Amino acid sequence: MSEPALGVARSLSGRRWVWRAGEDRVAFGIAQRMGVPEIVGRLLAARGIDLDGAGHFLEPTLRALLPDPSVLADMDVAADRLADAVVAGETVGVFGDYDVDGACSAALMVTLLRSLGCTVHHHVPDRMLEGYGPNGPALAGLAARGASLVVCVDCGTAAAEALAVLAGSADVIVLDHHKAEGPPPPVLATVNPNRLDDRSGLQTLCAAAVAFMAAVATVRALRRRGAFAQRPEPDLIGLLDLVALATVCDVMPLTGVNRALVRQGLKVMGRRARPGIAALLDVAQVRTSPSAMSCGFGIGPRINAAGRIDAADLGLRLLLTEDPVEAAALAARLDGVNRQRQEVESSMLEAALQEAERQAGAGRAALVVSGAGWHPGVVGIVAGRIKERFNRPACVAGIADGVAKGSGRSVAGIDLGSAIIAARQSGLLTTGGGHPMAAGFSLPEDRLEAFAAFLDERLAAAATLPSAADLRVEAAVAVPGANTDLARHLERLAPFGPGNEEPVLVLQHARVVRADRVGREATVIRAFVEGEGGGPRLKAMLFRAREGALAETLLGRSALPLHLAGHLRSEEWNGSVSPCFVLSDAAVA
């Protein structure tokens, strides 16, 4: 095991700090060629970026990074059929999902097809009444409303039985990204980079990105037919705000083409041309240019809240409305629903954490927690909180009428989705599937213990993980060096997320001059720090500041110098820009 970074084997939050290092020669070369500070060159090298790739990373463009949609299996068949529907003026049904990716991919397809002249009906299943994915009655309802083509977005890959309802009445196209277990359903086209026979290499696309690729391919097919001789082509770039939002909220890696889609999509979002997203930015109080953080913590939770505990199609309706007044009303309703979701989550979290702590103390590899009456729309969020607290895969289920329905979240390197699928195939689960980092499941209540034992054995490697994940730090700077200029250079590495995490810097030998709890619930600590020799003071913020050694040390303003780990950002207020350090951890220097 390598030496801990700066000698920090156990920080104030119980973590070991490790360096994320890159090759010095590459780092110096990038800094020289791109005209960026050496620290930025080091950060790029640590991300595996070489000299040739640095330009595309710092300035990602769709022209350079968007692949030909035809590399996806069945894409040409799907595009030709969509083009047929446009030329014939057919009625199309769009069947979506109730999360952000489902709402965004459905909004994208509905918007595109309506702009091309089709009549489009849409359906989003109710989580409680219909569950996830296509179901026969809803599909038949779309056909009864005249749909001769049904497009399933963010679902459908595993729905062969339900889709069979449309045989002879409507063609079906599936635009999905969920992991497939067998051959695609027997429908006209299944475009899914995670099909077993897909060779596109685009497995990290979310459903909205797959839908965008289908839009590009459809417009290309129509162009070849001369469909735009008398009318303008649709604005595909204007759809990228939906793709960016979905990519971030579905926690897709922000590398390669995803990086370009999100970077360009955030620019589109910043224009506020879509009334629904503009209204969500307003209720989330996003006053600066939208970022991945705005999507993940501001907009996304409000759309997700509707699918969890309110009308499942509320998010889609908001994304589709062209009326700013209606958008403001829907956004306000979503904001209220999100607050209600937070209250429901809070009522479950304490009991769930107590049980998880007991299991973690017993050495369990995976933590399986359940409770009577726990809302199935919130269990995934609680699972995420448990995963973060204990650095273990976590599954949380609500029990009603003898049935446990739940969600799971995992840590890097532990494939929970495959374990859930294996548990279903073994007969333990009634339903189950997902991704390496997230999964959903249901089972009879009396099988919960057997399910927990199955996961413990299947995910045994997780038992050796430390109680808190190592913190990967990337560079150390003195407090005076953490200035606005450096923060602006770091922003060029955005958008940040999986595969391109925001750089964690360490302020060496910092002293806390002042610290106070702020905010309505006093869960934020605002501090001002300076270097050992004094000099300019830097504002530092610690969010979700629970009681503990880290919070107590900051508030105690210890005379001991500290190493402070976190993210350096610039913030604008009243026309002036200043640096701000968002704390992740600290250790006595």
Coordinates of C-alpha atoms in Angstrom, one line a residue:
M1 CA 0.0 0.0 0.0
S2 CA 1.4 3.4 -1.0
E3 CA 2.2 6.1 1.6
P4 CA -0.8 8.3 2.4
A5 CA -0.9 11.8 0.9
L6 CA 0.7 14.4 3.2
G7 CA 0.9 11.6 5.8
V8 CA -2.8 11.6 6.4
A9 CA -3.6 8.0 7.3
R10 CA -6.8 9.0 9.1
S11 CA -8.4 12.4 8.7
L12 CA -10.9 14.1 10.9
S13 CA -13.7 12.3 9.1
G14 CA -11.9 8.9 9.3
R15 CA -10.5 8.8 5.8
R16 CA -7.1 8.0 4.4
W17 CA -5.8 10.5 1.8
V18 CA -4.2 9.1 -1.3
W19 CA -2.6 10.9 -4.2
R20 CA -4.1 10.7 -7.7
A21 CA -1.0 11.1 -9.7
G22 CA -0.3 11.5 -13.4
E23 CA 2.8 11.3 -15.5
D24 CA 4.9 14.4 -15.0
R25 CA 6.2 14.5 -18.5
V26 CA 2.7 14.5 -19.9
A27 CA 1.6 17.1 -17.4
F28 CA 4.3 19.5 -18.4
G29 CA 3.7 18.9 -22.0
I30 CA 0.0 19.7 -21.7
A31 CA 0.6 22.8 -19.7
Q32 CA 3.1 24.1 -22.3
R33 CA 1.0 23.3 -25.3
M34 CA -2.4 24.4 -24.0
G35 CA -1.1 27.5 -22.1
V36 CA -2.5 26.4 -18.8
P37 CA -0.9 26.4 -15.3
E38 CA 1.2 23.4 -14.4
I39 CA -1.4 22.3 -11.8
V40 CA -4.0 22.0 -14.6
G41 CA -1.6 20.0 -16.7
R42 CA -1.2 17.6 -13.7
L43 CA -4.9 17.3 -13.2
L44 CA -5.4 16.4 -16.9
A45 CA -2.6 13.9 -16.8
A46 CA -4.1 12.3 -13.7
R47 CA -7.3 11.8 -15.7
G48 CA -5.5 9.9 -18.4
I49 CA -5.5 12.7 -20.9
D50 CA -2.6 12.8 -23.2
L51 CA -1.1 15.6 -25.3
D52 CA -3.3 14.9 -28.3
G53 CA -6.5 14.6 -26.2
A54 CA -6.1 17.7 -24.1
G55 CA -7.6 20.1 -26.7
H56 CA -10.7 18.0 -27.1
F57 CA -11.0 17.7 -23.3
L58 CA -10.8 21.4 -22.6
E59 CA -13.0 22.3 -25.6
P60 CA -15.2 19.3 -26.3
T61 CA -17.3 19.6 -29.4
L62 CA -19.9 17.4 -30.9
R63 CA -18.3 17.8 -34.3
A64 CA -15.2 16.0 -33.0
L65 CA -16.8 13.6 -30.5
L66 CA -20.3 12.6 -31.7
P67 CA -20.2 9.2 -33.4
D68 CA -22.2 8.2 -36.4
P69 CA -25.6 7.1 -35.0
S70 CA -25.5 4.1 -37.4
V71 CA -22.9 2.4 -35.2
L72 CA -25.7 1.5 -32.8
A73 CA -27.5 -1.7 -33.6
D74 CA -30.9 -1.2 -35.2
M75 CA -30.5 2.5 -35.4
D76 CA -30.9 2.7 -39.2
V77 CA -34.1 0.6 -39.0
A78 CA -35.5 2.9 -36.3
A79 CA -34.6 6.1 -38.1
D80 CA -36.2 4.9 -41.3
R81 CA -39.4 4.0 -39.5
L82 CA -39.5 7.3 -37.7
A83 CA -38.9 9.1 -41.0
D84 CA -41.8 7.1 -42.5
A85 CA -44.1 8.2 -39.7
V86 CA -43.1 11.9 -40.3
V87 CA -43.7 11.6 -44.1
A88 CA -47.1 9.9 -43.6
G89 CA -48.1 12.2 -40.7
E90 CA -48.8 9.2 -38.5
T91 CA -49.9 9.4 -34.9
V92 CA -47.1 8.2 -32.5
G93 CA -47.2 7.1 -28.9
V94 CA -44.2 7.7 -26.6
F95 CA -44.0 5.5 -23.5
G96 CA -41.5 6.9 -20.9
D97 CA -40.3 6.4 -17.4
Y98 CA -40.8 8.4 -14.2
D99 CA -37.2 9.4 -13.5
V100 CA -35.2 12.3 -15.0
D101 CA -33.8 10.3 -17.8
G102 CA -37.2 9.0 -18.7
A103 CA -38.8 12.4 -18.6
C104 CA -36.0 14.0 -20.7
S105 CA -35.9 11.3 -23.3
A106 CA -39.7 11.3 -23.6
A107 CA -39.7 15.1 -23.9
L108 CA -37.0 15.0 -26.5
M109 CA -38.9 12.5 -28.7
V110 CA -42.3 14.2 -28.3
T111 CA -40.7 17.6 -29.1
L112 CA -38.9 16.3 -32.2
L113 CA -41.9 14.4 -33.6
R114 CA -44.4 17.2 -33.0
S115 CA -42.0 19.7 -34.7
L116 CA -41.9 17.4 -37.7
G117 CA -45.7 17.3 -37.9
C118 CA -46.7 14.1 -36.1
T119 CA -49.5 13.9 -33.6
V120 CA -47.9 12.5 -30.4
H121 CA -49.5 11.0 -27.3
H122 CA -47.4 10.1 -24.3
H123 CA -47.7 7.9 -21.2
V124 CA -45.6 7.7 -18.1
P125 CA -46.5 4.8 -15.8
D126 CA -47.5 5.4 -12.1
R127 CA -44.7 3.9 -9.9
M128 CA -47.2 2.6 -7.4
L129 CA -50.0 1.4 -9.7
E130 CA -48.1 0.3 -12.8
G131 CA -44.5 -0.1 -11.7
Y132 CA -41.5 0.3 -14.0
G133 CA -41.6 -0.2 -17.8
P134 CA -44.2 -0.9 -20.4
N135 CA -47.5 -2.6 -19.5
G136 CA -50.2 -4.0 -21.7
P137 CA -53.1 -1.8 -20.8
A138 CA -51.1 1.5 -21.2
L139 CA -49.7 0.3 -24.5
A140 CA -53.1 -0.7 -25.8
G141 CA -54.4 2.7 -24.7
L142 CA -51.8 4.4 -26.9
A143 CA -52.9 2.3 -29.9
A144 CA -56.5 3.0 -29.2
R145 CA -55.7 6.7 -29.5
G146 CA -54.5 6.1 -33.0
A147 CA -50.8 5.4 -32.5
S148 CA -49.5 3.3 -35.4
L149 CA -45.9 3.6 -34.0
V150 CA -45.0 3.4 -30.3
V151 CA -41.5 4.5 -29.1
C152 CA -40.5 3.3 -25.7
V153 CA -37.8 5.5 -24.1
D154 CA -35.6 4.5 -21.1
C155 CA -37.4 1.2 -20.9
G156 CA -38.6 -1.7 -23.0
T157 CA -35.4 -3.9 -23.4
A158 CA -36.8 -6.4 -21.0
A159 CA -40.5 -6.0 -21.8
A160 CA -41.1 -8.5 -24.6
E161 CA -44.3 -9.9 -23.0
A162 CA -45.9 -6.5 -22.5
L163 CA -44.9 -5.2 -26.0
A164 CA -46.5 -8.3 -27.6
V165 CA -49.9 -6.5 -26.9
L166 CA -49.1 -4.2 -29.8
A167 CA -48.5 -7.0 -32.4
G168 CA -50.6 -6.3 -35.4
S169 CA -51.7 -2.9 -34.3
A170 CA -48.6 -0.7 -34.0
D171 CA -44.9 -1.0 -34.7
V172 CA -42.5 -0.6 -31.7
I173 CA -39.2 1.1 -31.4
V174 CA -37.2 0.8 -28.1
L175 CA -34.7 3.5 -27.3
D176 CA -33.1 2.3 -24.0
H177 CA -29.8 1.9 -22.2
H178 CA -30.5 -0.6 -19.5
K179 CA -28.4 -3.8 -19.3
A180 CA -29.9 -6.6 -21.4
E181 CA -29.9 -10.2 -20.1
G182 CA -30.8 -11.9 -23.4
P183 CA -31.9 -11.1 -27.0
P184 CA -33.8 -7.9 -27.7
P185 CA -37.6 -8.1 -27.7
P186 CA -39.2 -9.2 -31.0
V187 CA -40.2 -5.7 -32.1
L188 CA -39.2 -3.6 -35.1
A189 CA -36.1 -2.0 -33.6
T190 CA -34.3 -2.0 -30.2
V191 CA -31.6 0.7 -30.0
N192 CA -29.7 0.1 -26.9
P193 CA -25.9 0.3 -26.5
N194 CA -26.1 -2.3 -23.8
R195 CA -27.6 -4.9 -26.0
L196 CA -25.6 -8.1 -25.9
D197 CA -24.9 -7.9 -29.6
D198 CA -24.2 -4.1 -29.8
R199 CA -20.7 -3.3 -30.9
S200 CA -20.9 0.5 -30.8
G201 CA -18.8 0.9 -27.6
L202 CA -21.3 3.5 -26.4
Q203 CA -22.4 1.7 -23.2
T204 CA -22.2 4.9 -21.1
L205 CA -25.0 6.8 -23.0
C206 CA -28.1 7.5 -21.0
A207 CA -31.5 7.0 -22.7
A208 CA -31.9 10.7 -23.6
A209 CA -28.5 10.5 -25.4
V210 CA -29.7 7.4 -27.3
A211 CA -32.9 9.4 -28.2
F212 CA -30.8 12.3 -29.4
M213 CA -28.7 10.0 -31.6
A214 CA -32.0 8.7 -33.0
A215 CA -33.1 12.2 -33.6
V216 CA -29.9 12.9 -35.6
A217 CA -30.3 9.7 -37.6
T218 CA -34.0 10.5 -38.3
V219 CA -33.3 14.0 -39.5
R220 CA -30.5 12.6 -41.7
A221 CA -32.9 10.0 -43.2
L222 CA -35.5 12.8 -43.9
R223 CA -32.8 15.0 -45.4
R224 CA -32.0 12.2 -47.8
R225 CA -35.6 12.0 -48.9
G226 CA -35.7 15.8 -49.5
A227 CA -38.2 16.4 -46.7
F228 CA -36.7 19.8 -45.9
A229 CA -36.9 21.3 -49.4
Q230 CA -39.9 23.4 -48.4
R231 CA -39.5 23.7 -44.6
P232 CA -36.6 24.2 -42.1
E233 CA -34.9 21.3 -40.3
P234 CA -35.7 21.0 -36.6
D235 CA -33.3 22.5 -34.1
L236 CA -31.5 19.5 -32.8
I237 CA -29.0 21.5 -30.8
G238 CA -31.9 23.0 -28.9
L239 CA -32.7 19.5 -27.5
L240 CA -29.3 19.2 -25.8
D241 CA -30.5 20.8 -22.6
L242 CA -32.6 17.7 -22.1
V243 CA -29.6 15.4 -22.9
A244 CA -27.3 17.2 -20.4
L245 CA -29.9 17.1 -17.6
A246 CA -30.5 13.4 -18.1
T247 CA -26.8 12.5 -18.5
V248 CA -25.9 14.2 -15.2
C249 CA -28.9 12.9 -13.2
D250 CA -28.6 9.3 -14.4
V251 CA -25.0 9.5 -13.2
M252 CA -23.4 8.7 -16.5
P253 CA -19.6 9.1 -16.9
L254 CA -18.8 12.6 -18.0
T255 CA -16.1 11.5 -20.5
G256 CA -15.9 11.3 -24.3
V257 CA -19.1 12.1 -26.1
N258 CA -21.0 12.5 -22.8
R259 CA -18.7 15.4 -21.9
A260 CA -19.4 17.1 -25.2
L261 CA -23.2 16.5 -24.9
V262 CA -23.3 18.0 -21.3
R263 CA -21.0 20.9 -22.1
Q264 CA -23.0 22.0 -25.1
G265 CA -26.3 21.2 -23.3
L266 CA -25.5 23.4 -20.4
K267 CA -24.9 26.3 -22.8
V268 CA -28.4 25.6 -24.3
M269 CA -29.8 25.5 -20.8
G270 CA -28.2 28.8 -20.0
R271 CA -30.3 30.4 -22.8
R272 CA -33.5 29.5 -20.8
A273 CA -35.4 28.9 -24.0
R274 CA -37.3 25.9 -22.5
P275 CA -39.9 27.4 -20.1
G276 CA -40.0 24.3 -17.9
I277 CA -36.3 24.2 -17.3
A278 CA -36.1 28.0 -16.8
A279 CA -38.9 27.7 -14.2
L280 CA -37.0 24.9 -12.4
L281 CA -33.8 27.0 -12.4
D282 CA -35.8 29.7 -10.8
V283 CA -37.4 27.6 -8.0
A284 CA -34.0 26.0 -7.4
Q285 CA -32.6 29.6 -7.0
V286 CA -29.9 28.9 -9.6
R287 CA -28.7 32.5 -10.3
T288 CA -25.5 31.7 -12.2
S289 CA -24.8 29.8 -15.4
P290 CA -26.3 26.3 -15.1
S291 CA -23.7 23.6 -14.2
A292 CA -23.7 19.8 -13.6
M293 CA -24.3 20.6 -10.0
S294 CA -27.4 22.7 -10.9
C295 CA -28.7 19.7 -12.7
G296 CA -27.8 17.1 -10.1
F297 CA -28.8 19.0 -7.0
G298 CA -31.3 21.6 -8.2
I299 CA -33.4 20.5 -11.2
G300 CA -33.1 16.7 -11.1
P301 CA -34.4 16.1 -7.5
R302 CA -37.5 18.1 -8.3
I303 CA -38.4 16.1 -11.4
N304 CA -37.6 12.9 -9.7
A305 CA -39.8 13.8 -6.7
A306 CA -43.0 13.7 -8.9
G307 CA -42.3 10.2 -10.0
R308 CA -41.6 9.2 -6.4
I309 CA -44.7 10.6 -4.6
D310 CA -46.9 12.5 -7.0
A311 CA -48.2 12.4 -10.6
A312 CA -45.7 10.4 -12.5
D313 CA -46.0 12.5 -15.7
L314 CA -45.6 15.9 -13.9
G315 CA -42.0 16.3 -14.9
L316 CA -42.6 15.4 -18.5
R317 CA -45.5 17.9 -18.7
L318 CA -43.3 20.6 -17.3
L319 CA -40.5 19.9 -19.9
L320 CA -43.1 20.0 -22.7
T321 CA -45.0 23.1 -21.9
E322 CA -44.4 26.2 -24.0
D323 CA -46.3 28.5 -21.6
P324 CA -44.1 30.3 -19.0
V325 CA -47.1 30.8 -16.7
E326 CA -48.0 27.1 -16.7
A327 CA -44.3 26.3 -16.3
A328 CA -44.0 28.4 -13.2
A329 CA -47.1 26.8 -11.7
L330 CA -45.8 23.3 -12.4
A331 CA -42.3 24.1 -11.1
A332 CA -43.8 25.5 -7.9
R333 CA -45.8 22.3 -7.5
L334 CA -42.7 20.2 -8.1
D335 CA -40.8 22.2 -5.6
G336 CA -43.5 21.5 -3.0
V337 CA -43.5 17.8 -3.8
N338 CA -39.7 17.8 -3.4
R339 CA -40.0 19.3 0.1
Q340 CA -42.6 16.6 0.9
R341 CA -40.2 14.0 -0.4
Q342 CA -37.5 15.4 1.9
E343 CA -39.8 15.1 4.9
V344 CA -40.6 11.5 4.0
E345 CA -36.9 10.7 3.5
S346 CA -36.0 12.3 6.9
S347 CA -38.7 10.2 8.7
M348 CA -37.1 7.0 7.3
L349 CA -33.4 7.9 7.4
E350 CA -32.7 7.8 11.2
A351 CA -34.1 4.3 11.7
A352 CA -32.5 3.0 8.5
L353 CA -29.1 4.4 9.5
Q354 CA -29.3 2.8 12.9
E355 CA -30.0 -0.7 11.4
A356 CA -27.3 -0.1 8.8
E357 CA -24.8 0.7 11.6
R358 CA -25.6 -2.5 13.4
Q359 CA -25.1 -4.5 10.2
A360 CA -21.9 -2.7 9.4
G361 CA -20.6 -3.4 12.9
A362 CA -21.3 -7.1 12.3
G363 CA -19.1 -7.1 9.3
R364 CA -21.8 -7.4 6.6
A365 CA -20.6 -6.9 3.0
A366 CA -23.9 -5.5 1.9
L367 CA -26.3 -3.6 4.1
V368 CA -30.0 -4.7 3.6
V369 CA -32.5 -2.5 5.6
S370 CA -36.3 -2.6 5.5
G371 CA -39.2 -1.1 7.2
A372 CA -43.0 -1.3 7.2
G373 CA -44.7 1.5 5.4
W374 CA -41.5 3.0 4.0
H375 CA -42.3 4.8 0.8
P376 CA -40.9 2.9 -2.2
G377 CA -40.4 6.2 -4.0
V378 CA -37.8 7.3 -1.5
V379 CA -35.9 4.1 -0.6
G380 CA -33.3 4.7 -3.3
I381 CA -32.3 8.1 -1.8
V382 CA -32.0 6.5 1.6
A383 CA -29.9 3.7 0.2
G384 CA -27.6 6.3 -1.3
R385 CA -27.2 8.0 2.1
I386 CA -26.4 4.7 3.8
K387 CA -23.9 3.8 1.0
E388 CA -22.1 7.2 1.5
R389 CA -22.0 6.8 5.3
F390 CA -20.7 3.3 5.5
N391 CA -18.9 2.8 2.1
R392 CA -20.8 -0.4 1.5
P393 CA -23.5 -1.5 -1.1
A394 CA -26.9 -0.7 0.5
C395 CA -30.4 -1.9 -0.3
V396 CA -33.4 -0.3 1.3
A397 CA -37.0 -1.7 1.0
G398 CA -40.4 -0.6 2.1
I399 CA -42.8 -3.4 3.2
A400 CA -46.5 -3.4 2.5
D401 CA -48.9 -6.4 2.4
G402 CA -46.1 -8.9 2.8
V403 CA -44.1 -7.6 -0.2
A404 CA -40.8 -5.7 0.0
K405 CA -40.0 -3.2 -2.7
G406 CA -36.7 -1.5 -2.7
S407 CA -33.7 0.1 -4.4
G408 CA -30.0 -0.3 -4.0
R409 CA -26.9 1.8 -4.4
S410 CA -23.3 0.6 -4.7
V411 CA -19.8 1.8 -4.4
A412 CA -17.2 1.9 -7.1
G413 CA -15.9 -1.5 -8.1
I414 CA -18.9 -3.5 -6.7
D415 CA -21.4 -4.5 -9.3
L416 CA -24.7 -4.5 -7.5
G417 CA -26.9 -4.7 -10.6
S418 CA -25.4 -8.0 -11.6
A419 CA -25.9 -9.4 -8.1
I420 CA -29.6 -8.3 -8.1
I421 CA -30.1 -9.9 -11.5
A422 CA -28.5 -13.1 -10.2
A423 CA -30.7 -13.1 -7.1
R424 CA -33.8 -12.8 -9.3
Q425 CA -32.6 -15.6 -11.5
S426 CA -32.1 -17.8 -8.5
G427 CA -35.7 -17.3 -7.5
L428 CA -35.1 -15.1 -4.4
L429 CA -36.6 -12.0 -6.1
T430 CA -39.9 -11.4 -7.8
T431 CA -38.4 -8.6 -9.9
G432 CA -34.9 -7.2 -10.1
G433 CA -32.4 -5.5 -12.3
G434 CA -30.2 -2.4 -12.7
H435 CA -26.7 -1.0 -13.3
P436 CA -23.5 -1.7 -11.4
M437 CA -24.1 1.4 -9.2
A438 CA -27.9 1.2 -8.8
A439 CA -30.7 -1.4 -8.9
G440 CA -34.3 -2.0 -8.1
F441 CA -36.0 -5.2 -6.7
S442 CA -39.1 -6.7 -5.1
L443 CA -39.6 -9.9 -3.1
P444 CA -41.8 -11.5 -0.5
E445 CA -41.0 -10.1 3.0
D446 CA -40.1 -13.6 4.3
R447 CA -37.2 -13.8 1.9
L448 CA -35.4 -10.7 3.0
E449 CA -33.0 -12.5 5.3
A450 CA -32.1 -15.0 2.5
F451 CA -31.7 -12.1 0.1
A452 CA -29.3 -10.4 2.5
A453 CA -27.3 -13.6 2.9
F454 CA -27.1 -14.0 -0.9
L455 CA -25.8 -10.5 -1.3
D456 CA -23.3 -11.0 1.5
E457 CA -21.9 -14.0 -0.3
R458 CA -22.1 -12.5 -3.8
L459 CA -20.5 -9.2 -2.8
A460 CA -18.0 -10.5 -0.3
A461 CA -15.3 -8.3 -1.6
A462 CA -17.1 -5.3 -0.1
A463 CA -16.5 -6.6 3.4
T464 CA -12.8 -5.7 3.1
L465 CA -13.5 -2.0 2.2
P466 CA -12.6 0.6 4.8
S467 CA -15.4 2.1 6.8
A468 CA -14.9 5.4 4.9
A469 CA -13.7 5.6 1.3
D470 CA -10.2 6.9 0.6
L471 CA -10.1 10.5 -0.4
R472 CA -8.2 11.0 -3.6
V473 CA -6.4 14.3 -3.5
E474 CA -4.8 15.8 -6.6
A475 CA -2.7 18.8 -5.7
A476 CA -1.6 20.8 -2.7
V477 CA -1.5 24.6 -2.7
A478 CA -0.9 27.3 -0.1
V479 CA -3.9 29.4 0.9
P480 CA -2.7 32.5 -1.0
G481 CA -2.4 30.4 -4.1
A482 CA -6.1 29.4 -4.0
N483 CA -7.2 32.5 -5.8
T484 CA -9.8 33.4 -8.4
D485 CA -7.4 32.9 -11.3
L486 CA -6.7 29.3 -10.3
A487 CA -10.4 28.7 -9.7
R488 CA -11.2 29.9 -13.3
H489 CA -8.6 27.6 -14.8
L490 CA -10.1 24.7 -12.8
E491 CA -13.5 25.4 -14.2
R492 CA -12.2 24.6 -17.7
L493 CA -12.2 21.0 -16.6
A494 CA -15.9 21.0 -16.0
P495 CA -18.5 19.5 -16.3
F496 CA -17.7 17.3 -13.3
G497 CA -19.1 14.0 -12.4
P498 CA -18.4 10.2 -12.6
G499 CA -15.2 9.7 -14.7
N500 CA -14.3 13.3 -14.4
E501 CA -14.6 14.1 -10.7
E502 CA -14.1 17.7 -9.5
P503 CA -10.4 18.1 -8.5
V504 CA -9.8 17.7 -4.7
L505 CA -7.1 20.2 -3.7
V506 CA -5.4 20.5 -0.3
L507 CA -4.8 23.8 1.4
Q508 CA -1.7 23.2 3.4
H509 CA -1.1 24.6 6.8
A510 CA -4.3 26.6 7.0
R511 CA -5.6 28.3 10.1
V512 CA -9.2 28.9 10.8
V513 CA -9.7 32.5 11.7
R514 CA -13.5 32.4 12.1
A515 CA -16.2 29.8 11.7
D516 CA -20.0 29.8 12.3
R517 CA -23.0 27.7 11.5
V518 CA -25.3 29.3 9.0
G519 CA -28.5 28.5 7.1
R520 CA -32.1 27.9 8.2
E521 CA -31.2 24.6 9.8
A522 CA -27.6 25.5 10.7
T523 CA -26.3 22.6 8.7
V524 CA -23.7 24.7 6.9
I525 CA -20.4 25.9 8.4
R526 CA -18.9 29.0 6.9
A527 CA -15.3 29.6 7.8
F528 CA -12.5 32.0 6.9
V529 CA -9.0 30.7 6.7
E530 CA -5.5 32.1 6.2
G531 CA -2.0 30.7 5.6
E532 CA 0.5 30.1 8.4
G533 CA 2.1 33.5 7.8
G534 CA -1.2 35.4 7.6
G535 CA -2.0 37.1 4.3
P536 CA -5.4 37.1 2.4
R537 CA -8.3 35.2 3.9
L538 CA -10.2 32.6 2.0
K539 CA -13.9 31.7 2.6
A540 CA -14.5 28.0 3.1
M541 CA -17.8 26.2 3.3
L542 CA -18.7 22.8 4.8
F543 CA -22.2 21.6 3.7
R544 CA -24.2 18.9 5.5
A545 CA -22.1 19.7 8.5
R546 CA -23.2 17.0 11.0
E547 CA -21.8 16.9 14.5
G548 CA -18.4 15.2 14.6
A549 CA -14.6 15.8 14.7
L550 CA -14.5 17.8 11.5
A551 CA -17.3 20.2 12.4
E552 CA -16.0 20.6 16.0
T553 CA -12.5 21.3 14.9
L554 CA -13.6 24.0 12.5
L555 CA -16.0 25.6 15.0
G556 CA -13.3 25.4 17.8
R557 CA -10.9 27.4 15.7
S558 CA -8.0 25.3 16.9
A559 CA -4.6 27.0 17.0
L560 CA -3.2 23.9 15.2
P561 CA -2.6 24.3 11.5
L562 CA -4.8 22.1 9.3
H563 CA -4.6 20.5 5.9
L564 CA -8.0 21.3 4.3
A565 CA -9.2 19.1 1.4
G566 CA -11.9 20.3 -1.0
H567 CA -12.9 22.0 -4.2
L568 CA -11.8 25.5 -5.2
R569 CA -14.5 27.4 -7.0
S570 CA -15.2 31.0 -8.1
E571 CA -18.4 32.7 -7.0
E572 CA -20.0 35.8 -8.3
W573 CA -21.9 38.3 -6.0
N574 CA -23.0 41.8 -6.8
G575 CA -20.8 41.9 -9.9
S576 CA -17.6 40.8 -8.2
V577 CA -15.9 37.4 -8.4
S578 CA -14.1 35.8 -5.5
P579 CA -12.7 32.3 -4.7
C580 CA -14.5 29.9 -2.3
F581 CA -13.2 26.6 -1.0
V582 CA -15.9 23.9 -0.5
L583 CA -14.6 21.5 2.2
S584 CA -14.6 17.8 1.9
D585 CA -12.3 16.9 4.8
A586 CA -9.5 18.1 7.1
A587 CA -6.6 16.8 9.0
V588 CA -4.3 18.2 11.6
A589 CA -1.1 19.3 9.7

